[in-house]
PDB file of C-alpha atoms in Angstrom:
ATOM      1  CA  UNK A   1      -7.002   5.052  51.299  1.00 52.00           C
ATOM      2  CA  UNK A   2      -8.677   3.697  54.946  1.00 76.00           C
ATOM      3  CA  UNK A   3      -8.744   1.200  57.464  1.00 88.00           C
ATOM      4  CA  UNK A   4     -11.976  -0.340  58.353  1.00 94.00           C
ATOM      5  CA  UNK A   5     -12.688  -3.477  60.721  1.00 96.00           C
ATOM      6  CA  UNK A   6     -15.472  -5.272  61.706  1.00 97.00           C
ATOM      7  CA  UNK A   7     -15.334  -7.601  64.961  1.00 97.00           C
ATOM      8  CA  UNK A   8     -18.445 -10.126  66.127  1.00 97.00           C
ATOM      9  CA  UNK A   9     -18.421 -10.963  69.415  1.00 97.00           C
ATOM     10  CA  UNK A  10     -18.182 -14.439  70.910  1.00 96.00           C
ATOM     11  CA  UNK A  11     -19.228 -14.003  74.517  1.00 95.00           C
ATOM     12  CA  UNK A  12     -22.253 -11.814  75.835  1.00 94.00           C
ATOM     13  CA  UNK A  13     -24.549 -10.367  73.757  1.00 92.00           C
ATOM     14  CA  UNK A  14     -24.459 -11.026  70.245  1.00 96.00           C
ATOM     15  CA  UNK A  15     -23.420  -8.091  68.237  1.00 96.00           C
ATOM     16  CA  UNK A  16     -20.989  -6.657  65.688  1.00 97.00           C
ATOM     17  CA  UNK A  17     -18.592  -3.893  66.095  1.00 96.00           C
ATOM     18  CA  UNK A  18     -17.352  -1.444  63.001  1.00 96.00           C
ATOM     19  CA  UNK A  19     -14.714   1.117  63.401  1.00 94.00           C
ATOM     20  CA  UNK A  20     -12.749   2.940  60.873  1.00 92.00           C
ATOM     21  CA  UNK A  21     -10.467   6.096  60.561  1.00 86.00           C
ATOM     22  CA  UNK A  22     -12.006   9.109  59.188  1.00 82.00           C
ATOM     23  CA  UNK A  23      -9.457  10.447  56.718  1.00 75.00           C
ATOM     24  CA  UNK A  24      -9.856  10.821  53.176  1.00 63.00           C
ATOM     25  CA  UNK A  25      -6.556  11.519  51.316  1.00 59.00           C
ATOM     26  CA  UNK A  26      -5.290  11.883  47.671  1.00 55.00           C
ATOM     27  CA  UNK A  27      -1.681  10.216  46.793  1.00 52.00           C
ATOM     28  CA  UNK A  28       0.544  11.329  43.809  1.00 50.00           C
ATOM     29  CA  UNK A  29       1.894   9.003  41.240  1.00 54.00           C
ATOM     30  CA  UNK A  30       5.235   9.307  43.395  1.00 53.00           C
ATOM     31  CA  UNK A  31       3.291   7.750  46.451  1.00 52.00           C
ATOM     32  CA  UNK A  32       3.641  11.282  48.493  1.00 55.00           C
ATOM     33  CA  UNK A  33       0.437  12.131  50.248  1.00 49.00           C
ATOM     34  CA  UNK A  34      -1.008  15.242  48.216  1.00 51.00           C
ATOM     35  CA  UNK A  35      -4.223  16.425  50.259  1.00 50.00           C
ATOM     36  CA  UNK A  36      -6.395  15.095  53.228  1.00 60.00           C
ATOM     37  CA  UNK A  37      -9.721  15.812  54.728  1.00 65.00           C
ATOM     38  CA  UNK A  38     -11.985  14.362  57.015  1.00 67.00           C
ATOM     39  CA  UNK A  39     -14.810  12.334  55.959  1.00 79.00           C
ATOM     40  CA  UNK A  40     -17.602   9.773  57.153  1.00 85.00           C
ATOM     41  CA  UNK A  41     -16.732   5.969  56.403  1.00 89.00           C
ATOM     42  CA  UNK A  42     -19.499   4.080  58.137  1.00 93.00           C
ATOM     43  CA  UNK A  43     -22.937   4.181  57.267  1.00 94.00           C
ATOM     44  CA  UNK A  44     -25.747   2.645  58.246  1.00 94.00           C
ATOM     45  CA  UNK A  45     -29.542   1.791  58.057  1.00 94.00           C
ATOM     46  CA  UNK A  46     -32.036   0.389  60.552  1.00 92.00           C
ATOM     47  CA  UNK A  47     -30.848  -3.138  59.956  1.00 94.00           C
ATOM     48  CA  UNK A  48     -27.434  -3.178  58.344  1.00 96.00           C
ATOM     49  CA  UNK A  49     -24.058  -1.211  58.444  1.00 96.00           C
ATOM     50  CA  UNK A  50     -21.499  -0.576  56.217  1.00 96.00           C
ATOM     51  CA  UNK A  51     -17.426   0.787  55.733  1.00 95.00           C
ATOM     52  CA  UNK A  52     -15.771   1.065  53.045  1.00 91.00           C
ATOM     53  CA  UNK A  53     -11.961   0.989  51.499  1.00 87.00           C
ATOM     54  CA  UNK A  54     -11.216   2.536  47.929  1.00 81.00           C
ATOM     55  CA  UNK A  55     -11.099   5.683  46.219  1.00 73.00           C
ATOM     56  CA  UNK A  56     -13.951   7.574  44.309  1.00 67.00           C
ATOM     57  CA  UNK A  57     -15.273   9.193  47.491  1.00 74.00           C
ATOM     58  CA  UNK A  58     -18.045  10.943  46.145  1.00 83.00           C
ATOM     59  CA  UNK A  59     -19.050   7.487  44.125  1.00 88.00           C
ATOM     60  CA  UNK A  60     -19.608   5.694  47.167  1.00 89.00           C
ATOM     61  CA  UNK A  61     -21.328   8.293  49.056  1.00 90.00           C
ATOM     62  CA  UNK A  62     -24.063   7.948  46.325  1.00 92.00           C
ATOM     63  CA  UNK A  63     -24.069   4.265  46.433  1.00 94.00           C
ATOM     64  CA  UNK A  64     -25.073   5.031  50.037  1.00 93.00           C
ATOM     65  CA  UNK A  65     -27.602   7.550  49.123  1.00 94.00           C
ATOM     66  CA  UNK A  66     -29.423   5.335  46.712  1.00 94.00           C
ATOM     67  CA  UNK A  67     -29.494   2.379  49.117  1.00 95.00           C
ATOM     68  CA  UNK A  68     -30.958   4.516  52.146  1.00 94.00           C
ATOM     69  CA  UNK A  69     -33.478   5.769  49.587  1.00 94.00           C
ATOM     70  CA  UNK A  70     -35.015   2.700  48.625  1.00 94.00           C
ATOM     71  CA  UNK A  71     -38.341   1.957  49.780  1.00 93.00           C
ATOM     72  CA  UNK A  72     -36.964   0.111  53.384  1.00 95.00           C
ATOM     73  CA  UNK A  73     -33.862   1.673  53.462  1.00 94.00           C
ATOM     74  CA  UNK A  74     -31.713  -0.697  52.037  1.00 94.00           C
ATOM     75  CA  UNK A  75     -32.885  -3.877  54.049  1.00 95.00           C
ATOM     76  CA  UNK A  76     -34.422  -5.800  51.145  1.00 95.00           C
ATOM     77  CA  UNK A  77     -31.418  -4.985  48.790  1.00 96.00           C
ATOM     78  CA  UNK A  78     -28.816  -6.267  51.250  1.00 96.00           C
ATOM     79  CA  UNK A  79     -31.153  -9.216  52.271  1.00 95.00           C
ATOM     80  CA  UNK A  80     -31.513 -10.149  48.408  1.00 96.00           C
ATOM     81  CA  UNK A  81     -27.518  -9.915  48.020  1.00 96.00           C
ATOM     82  CA  UNK A  82     -26.944 -12.185  51.387  1.00 95.00           C
ATOM     83  CA  UNK A  83     -29.147 -14.794  49.971  1.00 95.00           C
ATOM     84  CA  UNK A  84     -27.745 -14.699  46.416  1.00 95.00           C
ATOM     85  CA  UNK A  85     -23.961 -14.508  47.718  1.00 96.00           C
ATOM     86  CA  UNK A  86     -23.410 -11.594  45.576  1.00 97.00           C
ATOM     87  CA  UNK A  87     -23.856  -7.480  46.351  1.00 97.00           C
ATOM     88  CA  UNK A  88     -25.109  -6.888  42.592  1.00 96.00           C
ATOM     89  CA  UNK A  89     -24.757  -3.161  43.398  1.00 96.00           C
ATOM     90  CA  UNK A  90     -21.420  -3.153  44.528  1.00 96.00           C
ATOM     91  CA  UNK A  91     -20.269  -4.839  41.564  1.00 96.00           C
ATOM     92  CA  UNK A  92     -21.777  -2.027  39.505  1.00 95.00           C
ATOM     93  CA  UNK A  93     -20.082   0.516  41.312  1.00 94.00           C
ATOM     94  CA  UNK A  94     -16.808  -0.771  40.812  1.00 94.00           C
ATOM     95  CA  UNK A  95     -17.639  -1.449  37.312  1.00 93.00           C
ATOM     96  CA  UNK A  96     -18.721   1.925  36.508  1.00 91.00           C
ATOM     97  CA  UNK A  97     -15.451   3.428  38.418  1.00 88.00           C
ATOM     98  CA  UNK A  98     -12.958   1.126  36.143  1.00 88.00           C
ATOM     99  CA  UNK A  99     -14.432   2.594  33.157  1.00 89.00           C
ATOM    100  CA  UNK A 100     -13.253   5.635  33.530  1.00 87.00           C
ATOM    101  CA  UNK A 101      -9.682   7.214  32.466  1.00 84.00           C
ATOM    102  CA  UNK A 102      -6.913   6.687  34.931  1.00 80.00           C
ATOM    103  CA  UNK A 103      -8.899   4.557  37.297  1.00 81.00           C
ATOM    104  CA  UNK A 104      -7.334   1.169  38.367  1.00 83.00           C
ATOM    105  CA  UNK A 105      -8.208  -1.827  40.409  1.00 84.00           C
ATOM    106  CA  UNK A 106      -6.808  -0.036  43.192  1.00 81.00           C
ATOM    107  CA  UNK A 107      -9.348   2.551  43.415  1.00 84.00           C
ATOM    108  CA  UNK A 108     -12.400   0.075  43.747  1.00 91.00           C
ATOM    109  CA  UNK A 109     -14.236  -0.320  46.819  1.00 93.00           C
ATOM    110  CA  UNK A 110     -14.110  -3.383  49.099  1.00 95.00           C
ATOM    111  CA  UNK A 111     -16.760  -3.354  52.166  1.00 97.00           C
ATOM    112  CA  UNK A 112     -17.451  -4.512  55.687  1.00 97.00           C
ATOM    113  CA  UNK A 113     -20.509  -5.210  56.053  1.00 97.00           C
ATOM    114  CA  UNK A 114     -22.731  -5.981  59.494  1.00 97.00           C
ATOM    115  CA  UNK A 115     -26.176  -6.559  59.620  1.00 96.00           C
ATOM    116  CA  UNK A 116     -29.088  -7.808  62.255  1.00 93.00           C
ATOM    117  CA  UNK A 117     -32.075  -9.812  59.874  1.00 86.00           C
ATOM    118  CA  UNK A 118     -32.261 -12.504  59.975  1.00 86.00           C
ATOM    119  CA  UNK A 119     -29.582 -12.713  62.724  1.00 90.00           C
ATOM    120  CA  UNK A 120     -26.590 -10.709  63.873  1.00 95.00           C
ATOM    121  CA  UNK A 121     -23.933 -11.275  61.015  1.00 96.00           C
ATOM    122  CA  UNK A 122     -20.313 -10.098  59.764  1.00 97.00           C
ATOM    123  CA  UNK A 123     -19.448 -10.030  56.226  1.00 97.00           C
ATOM    124  CA  UNK A 124     -16.802  -8.797  53.415  1.00 97.00           C
ATOM    125  CA  UNK A 125     -17.892  -7.719  50.264  1.00 98.00           C
ATOM    126  CA  UNK A 126     -14.947  -7.756  47.940  1.00 96.00           C
ATOM    127  CA  UNK A 127     -14.472  -5.860  44.871  1.00 95.00           C
ATOM    128  CA  UNK A 128     -16.743  -8.030  42.673  1.00 96.00           C
ATOM    129  CA  UNK A 129     -19.670  -7.918  44.894  1.00 96.00           C
ATOM    130  CA  UNK A 130     -18.616 -11.581  46.407  1.00 97.00           C
ATOM    131  CA  UNK A 131     -19.961 -11.720  49.663  1.00 97.00           C
ATOM    132  CA  UNK A 132     -17.827 -13.589  52.168  1.00 97.00           C
ATOM    133  CA  UNK A 133     -17.548 -14.711  55.874  1.00 95.00           C
ATOM    134  CA  UNK A 134     -14.573 -13.810  57.871  1.00 94.00           C
ATOM    135  CA  UNK A 135     -11.396 -15.957  57.350  1.00 92.00           C
ATOM    136  CA  UNK A 136     -11.230 -19.394  59.321  1.00 91.00           C
ATOM    137  CA  UNK A 137      -7.995 -18.654  60.107  1.00 91.00           C
ATOM    138  CA  UNK A 138      -8.263 -15.676  62.304  1.00 93.00           C
ATOM    139  CA  UNK A 139      -8.249 -16.538  65.995  1.00 94.00           C
ATOM    140  CA  UNK A 140     -11.975 -15.000  66.417  1.00 96.00           C
ATOM    141  CA  UNK A 141     -14.439 -13.469  63.830  1.00 97.00           C
ATOM    142  CA  UNK A 142     -12.767 -10.268  62.490  1.00 97.00           C
ATOM    143  CA  UNK A 143     -12.374  -8.802  59.097  1.00 97.00           C
ATOM    144  CA  UNK A 144      -9.926  -5.722  58.267  1.00 95.00           C
ATOM    145  CA  UNK A 145     -10.031  -3.793  54.802  1.00 94.00           C
ATOM    146  CA  UNK A 146      -7.981  -0.804  53.563  1.00 89.00           C
ATOM    147  CA  UNK A 147      -4.201   0.159  52.973  1.00 84.00           C
ATOM    148  CA  UNK A 148      -3.776   0.032  56.672  1.00 84.00           C
ATOM    149  CA  UNK A 149      -4.624  -3.291  57.165  1.00 89.00           C
ATOM    150  CA  UNK A 150      -1.455  -4.997  57.517  1.00 90.00           C
ATOM    151  CA  UNK A 151      -0.855  -2.518  60.788  1.00 88.00           C
ATOM    152  CA  UNK A 152      -4.105  -3.388  62.231  1.00 91.00           C
ATOM    153  CA  UNK A 153      -3.808  -7.182  61.736  1.00 92.00           C
ATOM    154  CA  UNK A 154      -0.222  -6.999  63.722  1.00 92.00           C
ATOM    155  CA  UNK A 155      -1.827  -5.021  66.442  1.00 93.00           C
ATOM    156  CA  UNK A 156      -4.407  -7.943  67.140  1.00 94.00           C
ATOM    157  CA  UNK A 157      -1.857 -10.381  67.042  1.00 94.00           C
ATOM    158  CA  UNK A 158       0.495  -8.580  68.909  1.00 93.00           C
ATOM    159  CA  UNK A 159      -2.517  -8.191  71.554  1.00 93.00           C
ATOM    160  CA  UNK A 160      -3.415 -11.683  71.175  1.00 94.00           C
ATOM    161  CA  UNK A 161       0.879 -12.932  71.967  1.00 93.00           C
ATOM    162  CA  UNK A 162       0.538 -11.081  74.758  1.00 93.00           C
ATOM    163  CA  UNK A 163      -2.421 -12.503  76.322  1.00 92.00           C
ATOM    164  CA  UNK A 164      -3.777  -8.808  76.525  1.00 92.00           C
ATOM    165  CA  UNK A 165      -6.983 -10.200  74.991  1.00 93.00           C
ATOM    166  CA  UNK A 166      -8.306 -13.623  75.134  1.00 95.00           C
ATOM    167  CA  UNK A 167      -9.466 -15.108  71.847  1.00 95.00           C
ATOM    168  CA  UNK A 168     -12.222 -17.119  73.542  1.00 95.00           C
ATOM    169  CA  UNK A 169     -13.732 -13.998  75.292  1.00 95.00           C
ATOM    170  CA  UNK A 170     -14.654 -11.188  73.195  1.00 96.00           C
ATOM    171  CA  UNK A 171     -17.334  -9.607  74.624  1.00 95.00           C
ATOM    172  CA  UNK A 172     -18.677  -5.788  73.431  1.00 94.00           C
ATOM    173  CA  UNK A 173     -16.368  -4.268  75.437  1.00 93.00           C
ATOM    174  CA  UNK A 174     -13.275  -6.330  74.502  1.00 94.00           C
ATOM    175  CA  UNK A 175     -14.441  -5.756  70.876  1.00 95.00           C
ATOM    176  CA  UNK A 176     -14.371  -2.113  71.020  1.00 93.00           C
ATOM    177  CA  UNK A 177     -10.863  -2.051  72.477  1.00 92.00           C
ATOM    178  CA  UNK A 178      -9.546  -4.100  70.080  1.00 94.00           C
ATOM    179  CA  UNK A 179     -11.054  -2.207  66.956  1.00 93.00           C
ATOM    180  CA  UNK A 180      -9.795   1.212  68.087  1.00 91.00           C
ATOM    181  CA  UNK A 181      -6.360  -0.169  68.897  1.00 91.00           C
ATOM    182  CA  UNK A 182      -6.122  -1.396  65.571  1.00 91.00           C
ATOM    183  CA  UNK A 183      -7.316   1.953  64.364  1.00 90.00           C
ATOM    184  CA  UNK A 184      -4.765   3.832  66.341  1.00 86.00           C
ATOM    185  CA  UNK A 185      -2.125   1.521  65.281  1.00 86.00           C
ATOM    186  CA  UNK A 186      -2.950   2.392  61.732  1.00 81.00           C
ATOM    187  CA  UNK A 187      -3.091   6.001  62.042  1.00 77.00           C
ATOM    188  CA  UNK A 188       0.690   6.145  62.564  1.00 73.00           C
ATOM    189  CA  UNK A 189       0.457   5.421  58.415  1.00 61.00           C
ATOM    190  CA  UNK A 190       0.299   8.907  56.465  1.00 56.00           C
ATOM    191  CA  UNK A 191      -2.347   7.859  54.528  1.00 51.00           C
ATOM    192  CA  UNK A 192      -4.583   6.817  57.636  1.00 50.00           C
ATOM    193  CA  UNK A 193      -5.731   9.650  59.564  1.00 53.00           C
ATOM    194  CA  UNK A 194      -6.898  10.586  63.169  1.00 57.00           C
ATOM    195  CA  UNK A 195     -10.488  10.484  64.547  1.00 70.00           C
ATOM    196  CA  UNK A 196     -12.501   7.544  64.484  1.00 85.00           C
ATOM    197  CA  UNK A 197     -15.921   6.111  63.298  1.00 91.00           C
ATOM    198  CA  UNK A 198     -17.555   3.308  65.755  1.00 93.00           C
ATOM    199  CA  UNK A 199     -20.926   1.718  65.361  1.00 94.00           C
ATOM    200  CA  UNK A 200     -22.282  -1.218  67.424  1.00 95.00           C
ATOM    201  CA  UNK A 201     -25.025  -3.435  65.958  1.00 95.00           C
ATOM    202  CA  UNK A 202     -26.884  -5.777  68.112  1.00 94.00           C
ATOM    203  CA  UNK A 203     -30.006  -7.980  67.558  1.00 92.00           C
ATOM    204  CA  UNK A 204     -32.320  -5.145  67.962  1.00 91.00           C
ATOM    205  CA  UNK A 205     -30.363  -1.634  68.017  1.00 90.00           C
ATOM    206  CA  UNK A 206     -27.621  -0.152  66.609  1.00 93.00           C
ATOM    207  CA  UNK A 207     -25.625   2.777  68.315  1.00 91.00           C
ATOM    208  CA  UNK A 208     -23.174   5.255  66.198  1.00 91.00           C
ATOM    209  CA  UNK A 209     -20.665   5.691  69.192  1.00 86.00           C
ATOM    210  CA  UNK A 210     -18.198   7.519  66.960  1.00 81.00           C
ATOM    211  CA  UNK A 211     -20.651  10.652  66.330  1.00 77.00           C
ATOM    212  CA  UNK A 212     -21.244  11.004  69.768  1.00 78.00           C
ATOM    213  CA  UNK A 213     -17.444  10.734  70.453  1.00 77.00           C
ATOM    214  CA  UNK A 214     -16.505  13.285  67.699  1.00 73.00           C
ATOM    215  CA  UNK A 215     -19.181  15.538  68.807  1.00 77.00           C
ATOM    216  CA  UNK A 216     -17.787  15.175  72.315  1.00 78.00           C
ATOM    217  CA  UNK A 217     -14.350  16.068  70.981  1.00 72.00           C
ATOM    218  CA  UNK A 218     -15.441  18.975  68.999  1.00 75.00           C
ATOM    219  CA  UNK A 219     -16.903  20.460  72.400  1.00 82.00           C
ATOM    220  CA  UNK A 220     -14.174  19.833  74.456  1.00 81.00           C
ATOM    221  CA  UNK A 221     -11.710  21.312  71.951  1.00 74.00           C
ATOM    222  CA  UNK A 222     -14.102  24.498  71.663  1.00 83.00           C
ATOM    223  CA  UNK A 223     -13.997  24.683  75.580  1.00 86.00           C
ATOM    224  CA  UNK A 224     -10.409  24.613  75.577  1.00 84.00           C
ATOM    225  CA  UNK A 225     -10.018  27.100  73.056  1.00 83.00           C
ATOM    226  CA  UNK A 226     -12.260  29.263  74.876  1.00 85.00           C
ATOM    227  CA  UNK A 227     -10.211  28.922  78.229  1.00 86.00           C
ATOM    228  CA  UNK A 228      -6.849  29.653  76.192  1.00 83.00           C
ATOM    229  CA  UNK A 229      -8.139  32.870  75.038  1.00 82.00           C
ATOM    230  CA  UNK A 230      -9.849  33.799  78.198  1.00 84.00           C
ATOM    231  CA  UNK A 231      -6.331  33.453  79.927  1.00 76.00           C
ATOM    232  CA  UNK A 232      -4.409  35.678  77.594  1.00 77.00           C
ATOM    233  CA  UNK A 233      -7.504  37.945  77.707  1.00 76.00           C
ATOM    234  CA  UNK A 234      -6.913  38.521  81.205  1.00 80.00           C
ATOM    235  CA  UNK A 235      -3.393  38.997  80.943  1.00 76.00           C
ATOM    236  CA  UNK A 236      -3.717  41.951  78.765  1.00 72.00           C
ATOM    237  CA  UNK A 237      -6.366  43.544  81.012  1.00 66.00           C
TER     238      UNK A 237
END
């Protein structure tokens, strides 16, 4: 269970921001949280980035591994999918999942897909592999998937209603704030966890800011722990 949000800018450099929480969780039959741990949810290659919502974490990791192991790192596979309008590998992934005992449609995967060839674009890949654009009913170009999507969309609507963001001026810095606010709003749910992935794709580059942030948080935490332990060591001398 997860939240993935993709936002395409409509001001400044043309880019797509992909953000997600980092929690993998198991829910029992009574819908109680049974188990959780941090995982990566946004993966990328040279020309693409994808975030997924669904069950079967090991299966989706194999999917990404196979995609990256192609001769061109997945660029050709995704170009073909965009041309045909269907991502056959996603359809196959979900078809194989639903053949297993105890697996339901709720466990299948949908994806938010960002590409920069032949142009910067944001797409939804649904559970049947169909590739779709963002809803035209949205105030700007964004896509949310996962069990936290209602909380995320509510957060976006509130930011629009209070005019803290302007739907016609979604630059990269604004989009980052919108995406992270949506992730943090959804993180109040028991099945969506703390921490985040954040990837920004432009025409000629891709930067994994989430990885940079998570490393910085670990360093800060380690520094704080050292400070605390040294403080009490001094008291005991």
